[in-house]
Amino acid sequence: MSAPQLNPPQRAAIHYLDGPLLVLAGAGSGKTRVITHKIAHLIREGGISARNIAAITFTNKAAREMMERVGKLLTPGELRGLTVSTFHSLGMQMLRLEAPHLGYKPQFSILDAFDAGKIIADTLGTTARDEIRKVQSRISLWKNDFKSPQQTLTEADNDWDHVCARTYLAYQDTLTAYQAMDFDDLIRLPVELFRREPEVLERWQNRLRYLLIDEYQDTNTCQYQLVKMLTGVRGMFTAVGDDDQSIYAWRGANMDNLRLLQEDFPRLNIIKLEQNYRSTVRILRAANAVISNNPKLFEKQLWSELGLGEPIHAVQCKDDEHEAEVVVQRLLAHKFEHRTAFKDYAILYRGNYQSRIFEQALRNQKIPYQMAGGQSFFDKPEIKDVLAYLRLLANPNDDPAFIRAVTTPKRGVGAGTLEKLGAWAGERKKSLFAAAHEEGFRMQVQAAQLEPLGQFCDFLSALQARAPREPAGELVEELLKAIGFEAWLYDSEDSPRIAETKWKNVQELVAWLARKAEADGKNLLELTQTIALITMLEGREEGEVDAVKMSTLHASKGLEYPHVFLVGCEEGILPHSESVDNGMVEEERRLMYVGITRAQRSLTLSYCVKRKRAGEWQFVEPSRFLDEIGGEDIRHFGRPGAEPIVSKSEGKSRLANLSAMLGEKGKARAAGLSDPD
DNA sequence: GAGCCGGTCATTTTT
DNA sequence: TGACCGGCTC
C-alpha cells in the first residue's frame, strides 16, 4: 500500500547530513516520508539524540501525524525528548521558559484571532467586521516584519496606515496590560529575545541541534529568522517545501524565503522529489498545466507511474443549490458504480461559507460527512465560555476572560458595574480581577452589586489555589456545577436539542481535558495555557469513520483523497475577487493546484451559472483555471453542446440512494494508492 | 439587569 | 438568506 522503497532522491535527502539542505518536494512525492525517515536516520545513524532534534510543521494535526509516523520507525526509548511541533507551539514553549527576560510572567495568556479582533474593535471603536479584519491583518503583517508600533507610526504616510499604526500601539499596550500574547508574538518575541541575549540563544542552539522544517514555502519573515538564528553558523537543517503550494502569502508567508535560503546559506544543497505516488497521469497533467501559467522559481516536473486514469469532469450547474444536488447525486452514483466507501470522497471549496449548502444536501441524503477545519471545536461559544473561566484561573490579568466569565452565566454583575470596575482598574493599570478585590473600588459600588462580584472572585481564587494539585477533570466538573452551567444552557437556549448538543460539547471538553492532563502530566493551569494553539480536536480517529470529507482548499493541503469534488470553480470564488483585485491571481492558481493534486483517481470540478450572493442573484463566469487544463484531459457536462449533467448516472441514482441508506454491506474498497503525504 | 425584536449588514483562506 | 448588533421594554 505504501511506496515499497525509498527512491534515490528520497534516500539522498535522508542521508545528507553535511550541511543545510532544501528538499523541493512536489505534491504527493512523499515528503512526510522523507522527514520521518530522516529523523530516524539522525537518531540511529547520525548520532544525534532525539532531544536535540526538532521537526517543525504548520498545523498541530501535521505534527501529530508526523509523531505517529516516526513512532512506527523508532522505539519509545529512541524517541524520548524529540520535539515535533508547530512554529507557534515551539515559540510558546520557549517563551514559557524565558518570559521573564521579556517582562512577561510565565503564565501569560495567548489570545486567538477572535479575542485579538475584539481588542482591535474596541480601540477602533467600530463593529465593522471587514474593517477590523483589515486592520488586524495589517498589524499582523507589521509584526511579522519586526516593526514596532512607534516605527509604524513614524513611517505611516497615509490616513489608513496612520489609523492602523495608532491602533497597533494601543493594541500592543493592551496585550501587555493583560499579560497576553497573540499568535505573532509567539514567533516574534523569541527572535527579539535571541537578538538581545546571545547567551539565551546559545542555550537554545545547543538544545536544538538539528531542525527539520515542513512546508517551508509557507514560512514568514519571523519564522525564517527564528530558523536562521537557531541553526546559526552550523546550518544543520532540512527544509522541505514546494513553491507551487505556497498559499499563505496573505498571512505573511514569504516565498522569497526559498531564494533567501540559497543566499544566506551558500553551501545549501538542493534535492528535488519529482515522482508523484498519489495521482493518475491525467490529474497530474491537469495540475501541471494549470501551474505552468505561473512563473517558476525552481524548475520541477512531476511524473507518475499510476496510469492514465479517467478524464477530469467539469460540470456546469444552474445555481449553488443545484450544484450541491449534482455533486451529491454524482457522488452517490459513483459510489454505487465503483463500490467505494464514503470516506473515499472529499468535497473541497474555497471559503468556509460554501460548505453549508453541501452539508444540507448531504444531510438530505443521509450521507455521513466530516468537516475539517471550519469552525473549530474550541471556537464554539459554549466552549469559549468554559475556557474563559480556565484562562482566568491561569492568568488573572486576562481581562477579556474576566468579562466573559463574570457575565456567563448572568450572575447579577452587569454593564454598569463592569464599567465602573473597568474605569477604576484602567486608571490604576490593574487587571479587573485585581481591582475587584480592592477597597478603593469596592467603596464606589453598592453592596447589592458588590456581593455577586465578590463571590465570583473568591470562588475563582479558591479554585486557583487548588488547581496545581488537583486533577484537572474533576476541578472543571466542580466548576461547572458551581456556576450551574448545564442549567443555564437549557434556560438560555430555546431549543432543548441545541442545549443538549452544547452540553455534550462541554462534556467532551471536560473529558478531553482530563485525558490530556493525565497523558501530559500537566495540571489544569498548564493545560489551559496551551489551548489557544489547538485548533482541531485531537485524538479523533478521522480515517476510521466512513464519512465524506469536507474541507477548505487551504485546510486540505497535505491530505489526499481517492475522489475529489472541487466545487465553486468560478471567477470571483476561485480565483477570489479580492485576490484578482490585488493582483494575487498566482496564489489563487497555486490554490487550484493544491486542490487538483489532492485527488488520487478521480476529480470533478463544478461551477454555477448564477449564484445567490447577499440575497441577490448574480451571474458568474467559470473559473479561468478551467480553460488552462488541456482539452484531452477534461470532459464537460451540462453546458450547451456538452454532455448532459447526469448522463448515465441518473437512472442509477435512485438505486444508489437506496444502497447508501442501507449502509452497503459490501466490502467498500478504499483506494489506497500510495503513502499519504 | 436581562430578554426580545427588528433593522442592518455582509461572504477568503488560519496558526 | 441569514447572522449579528443595538436599542427597546419588562
XYZ file of C-alpha atoms in Angstrom, chain A residues 339 438 448 505:
4
model
C -18.331 0.094 -4.750
C -9.531 46.478 46.196
C -26.045 44.675 46.178
C -19.669 19.568 23.708
